[in-house]
């Protein structure tokens, strides 16, 4: 069997790359270890930059997003009992973000791929990359006990942080930059109306809290927790009580409680691998980098990688030019590091670090005071939040 591009992973990165390449007449095979339902069962962030929305439209999957996505013109920062609105639209000359769950993005991309007839193998086990440092790379896998071997021109490693692609690169060829934060986020999804029409990011002595939503009837809330917290020790009632303690009184009074339909703990990490290209293997999305969720950049960063990589592959096929492929790693990393900086700085501003000194606490206070006092400071935050240009 032969395909032009083998994409490993059917998360948003792999699916979006597949859609953009398909549209350009390039034939792709997606190999996914899990089942379709398993992939769709993962709950992740839900804020899309305009650039991500535009890319989804370009890929032909913007219709439901257009109908159901909620356009947000701003968000609130709560800090030590005070509230500050970041007016995205005013501060960025009219730009906004769209609230639409990553699960829905994934579903739309899967449906679109199925309709296009492009092949996806779910339940692909033992995916192994071969000879990607030569002109004839291959990918092998087994399914239902049968082995398969696929020849291709290029391999796209879109298989997330724990995938096989990055792990296949010799350690000496890759450099890793990492920060693991000493806390996690405990998240709850519930079918209750959101406590505010805009997102609220709250920095509090008891720890960070975030009020988000999936729709006008479904809320997503998070509170900072310790990394070794046990999910079983968080009843719904305990979660709602702790959330309300960390919000300003107005928001707290508007929290509508109800049974959780999902509850999970996620660790926080910043991570970048360099470079992103190894011969005919290209890494994109979480396979290449992780950001802490503060600022909701994970999916958006995967989308910008895919933008650069899809353009480079299309150029290679249609113009017989390797310029885009040669530039991919540097172009993508230049944007990745800026987004890493933003996610790290928002995390550092709003979380409680057990280890922080009185000096570091005053630095957090001073940064919030600067945001309150300076339009330029708010503008910088807004520019990053709506998304840096590709
Ligand atoms: N073989 C095949 N598929 C694999 C393998 C493997 N060895 N390892 C992992 N995968 C699959 C996973 O099951 C998953 O479906 O690769 C997919 C990777 O998808 P994501 O983890 O969603 O990563 P990505 O597409 O880069 O999306 C980035 O999604 O993970 C979030 O926080 C992240 O929001 C960000 C966005
Ligand atoms: C979410 O809705 O899940 C969400 C929103 C904003 C973030 C992180 C997560 O910064």
Tab-separated table of N, CA and C and ligand atoms in Angstrom, residues 43-47 99-102 185 189 199 201 208 210-214 219-222 292-297 346 385, ligand 2:
chain	number	residue	atom	x	y	z
A	43	UNK	N	-12.582	15.550	26.764
A	43	UNK	CA	-13.050	16.933	26.894
A	43	UNK	C	-11.824	17.840	26.998
A	44	UNK	N	-11.739	18.802	26.115
A	44	UNK	CA	-10.614	19.745	26.179
A	44	UNK	C	-11.102	21.166	26.034
A	45	UNK	N	-10.163	22.095	25.866
A	45	UNK	CA	-10.522	23.516	25.940
A	45	UNK	C	-11.499	23.917	24.834
A	46	UNK	N	-11.915	25.167	24.857
A	46	UNK	CA	-12.990	25.528	23.941
A	46	UNK	C	-12.961	26.953	23.421
A	47	UNK	N	-11.781	27.557	23.306
A	47	UNK	CA	-11.717	28.932	22.803
A	47	UNK	C	-10.887	28.953	21.521
A	99	UNK	N	-16.068	30.747	21.200
A	99	UNK	CA	-16.171	29.636	22.146
A	99	UNK	C	-16.891	28.476	21.450
A	100	UNK	N	-16.168	27.387	21.271
A	100	UNK	CA	-16.694	26.207	20.565
A	100	UNK	C	-15.786	25.053	20.980
A	101	UNK	N	-16.344	24.004	21.551
A	101	UNK	CA	-15.534	22.955	22.169
A	101	UNK	C	-14.634	22.219	21.184
A	102	UNK	N	-13.454	21.868	21.663
A	102	UNK	CA	-12.525	21.099	20.830
A	102	UNK	C	-13.136	19.761	20.398
A	185	UNK	N	-5.264	21.268	37.208
A	185	UNK	CA	-6.598	21.866	37.135
A	185	UNK	C	-7.625	20.742	37.313
A	189	UNK	N	-17.638	19.694	34.013
A	189	UNK	CA	-18.571	20.069	32.951
A	189	UNK	C	-19.974	19.818	33.496
A	199	UNK	N	-15.913	34.715	29.791
A	199	UNK	CA	-15.051	33.891	30.636
A	199	UNK	C	-14.486	34.732	31.782
A	201	UNK	N	-11.251	34.583	34.438
A	201	UNK	CA	-10.006	33.995	34.939
A	201	UNK	C	-9.743	34.628	36.299
A	208	UNK	N	-6.083	29.465	41.628
A	208	UNK	CA	-6.735	29.922	40.411
A	208	UNK	C	-8.126	29.284	40.227
A	210	UNK	N	-11.352	29.204	36.935
A	210	UNK	CA	-11.762	29.658	35.599
A	210	UNK	C	-13.220	29.295	35.359
A	211	UNK	N	-13.992	30.273	34.901
A	211	UNK	CA	-15.380	30.039	34.509
A	211	UNK	C	-15.436	30.094	32.993
A	212	UNK	N	-15.752	28.980	32.379
A	212	UNK	CA	-15.881	28.944	30.927
A	212	UNK	C	-17.197	28.267	30.564
A	213	UNK	N	-17.390	28.029	29.302
A	213	UNK	CA	-18.686	27.480	28.857
A	213	UNK	C	-18.510	26.740	27.547
A	214	UNK	N	-19.488	25.926	27.215
A	214	UNK	CA	-19.550	25.296	25.904
A	214	UNK	C	-20.738	25.829	25.104
A	219	UNK	N	-21.823	24.637	31.101
A	219	UNK	CA	-20.697	25.388	31.673
A	219	UNK	C	-19.498	24.484	31.878
A	220	UNK	N	-18.317	25.101	31.796
A	220	UNK	CA	-17.069	24.397	32.090
A	220	UNK	C	-16.332	25.230	33.128
A	221	UNK	N	-16.080	24.638	34.274
A	221	UNK	CA	-15.375	25.346	35.348
A	221	UNK	C	-14.113	24.580	35.720
A	222	UNK	N	-13.110	25.339	36.177
A	222	UNK	CA	-11.874	24.714	36.650
A	222	UNK	C	-11.427	25.388	37.945
A	292	UNK	N	0.478	25.148	29.157
A	292	UNK	CA	-0.536	25.046	30.205
A	292	UNK	C	-1.825	25.651	29.666
A	293	UNK	N	-3.000	25.218	30.142
A	293	UNK	CA	-4.261	25.627	29.498
A	293	UNK	C	-4.671	27.079	29.734
A	294	UNK	N	-4.008	27.791	30.614
A	294	UNK	CA	-4.362	29.185	30.890
A	294	UNK	C	-4.181	30.001	29.607
A	295	UNK	N	-5.296	30.465	29.038
A	295	UNK	CA	-5.237	31.201	27.781
A	295	UNK	C	-5.711	30.364	26.604
A	296	UNK	N	-5.913	29.060	26.819
A	296	UNK	CA	-6.533	28.166	25.818
A	296	UNK	C	-5.779	28.122	24.490
A	297	UNK	N	-4.470	27.963	24.568
A	297	UNK	CA	-3.677	28.015	23.336
A	297	UNK	C	-3.385	26.651	22.701
A	346	UNK	N	0.602	34.031	31.708
A	346	UNK	CA	-0.753	34.064	32.262
A	346	UNK	C	-0.888	33.063	33.421
A	385	UNK	N	-4.148	37.001	23.342
A	385	UNK	CA	-5.323	36.156	23.597
A	385	UNK	C	-6.108	35.898	22.309
B	2	LIG	C1	-12.324	25.678	28.472
B	2	LIG	O1	-13.422	26.157	28.162
B	2	LIG	O2	-12.182	24.456	28.654
B	2	LIG	C2	-11.174	26.606	28.624
B	2	LIG	C3	-11.329	27.947	28.333
B	2	LIG	C4	-10.270	28.804	28.484
B	2	LIG	C5	-9.053	28.338	28.924
B	2	LIG	C6	-8.880	26.988	29.181
B	2	LIG	C7	-9.938	26.112	29.037
B	2	LIG	O3	-8.027	29.197	29.088
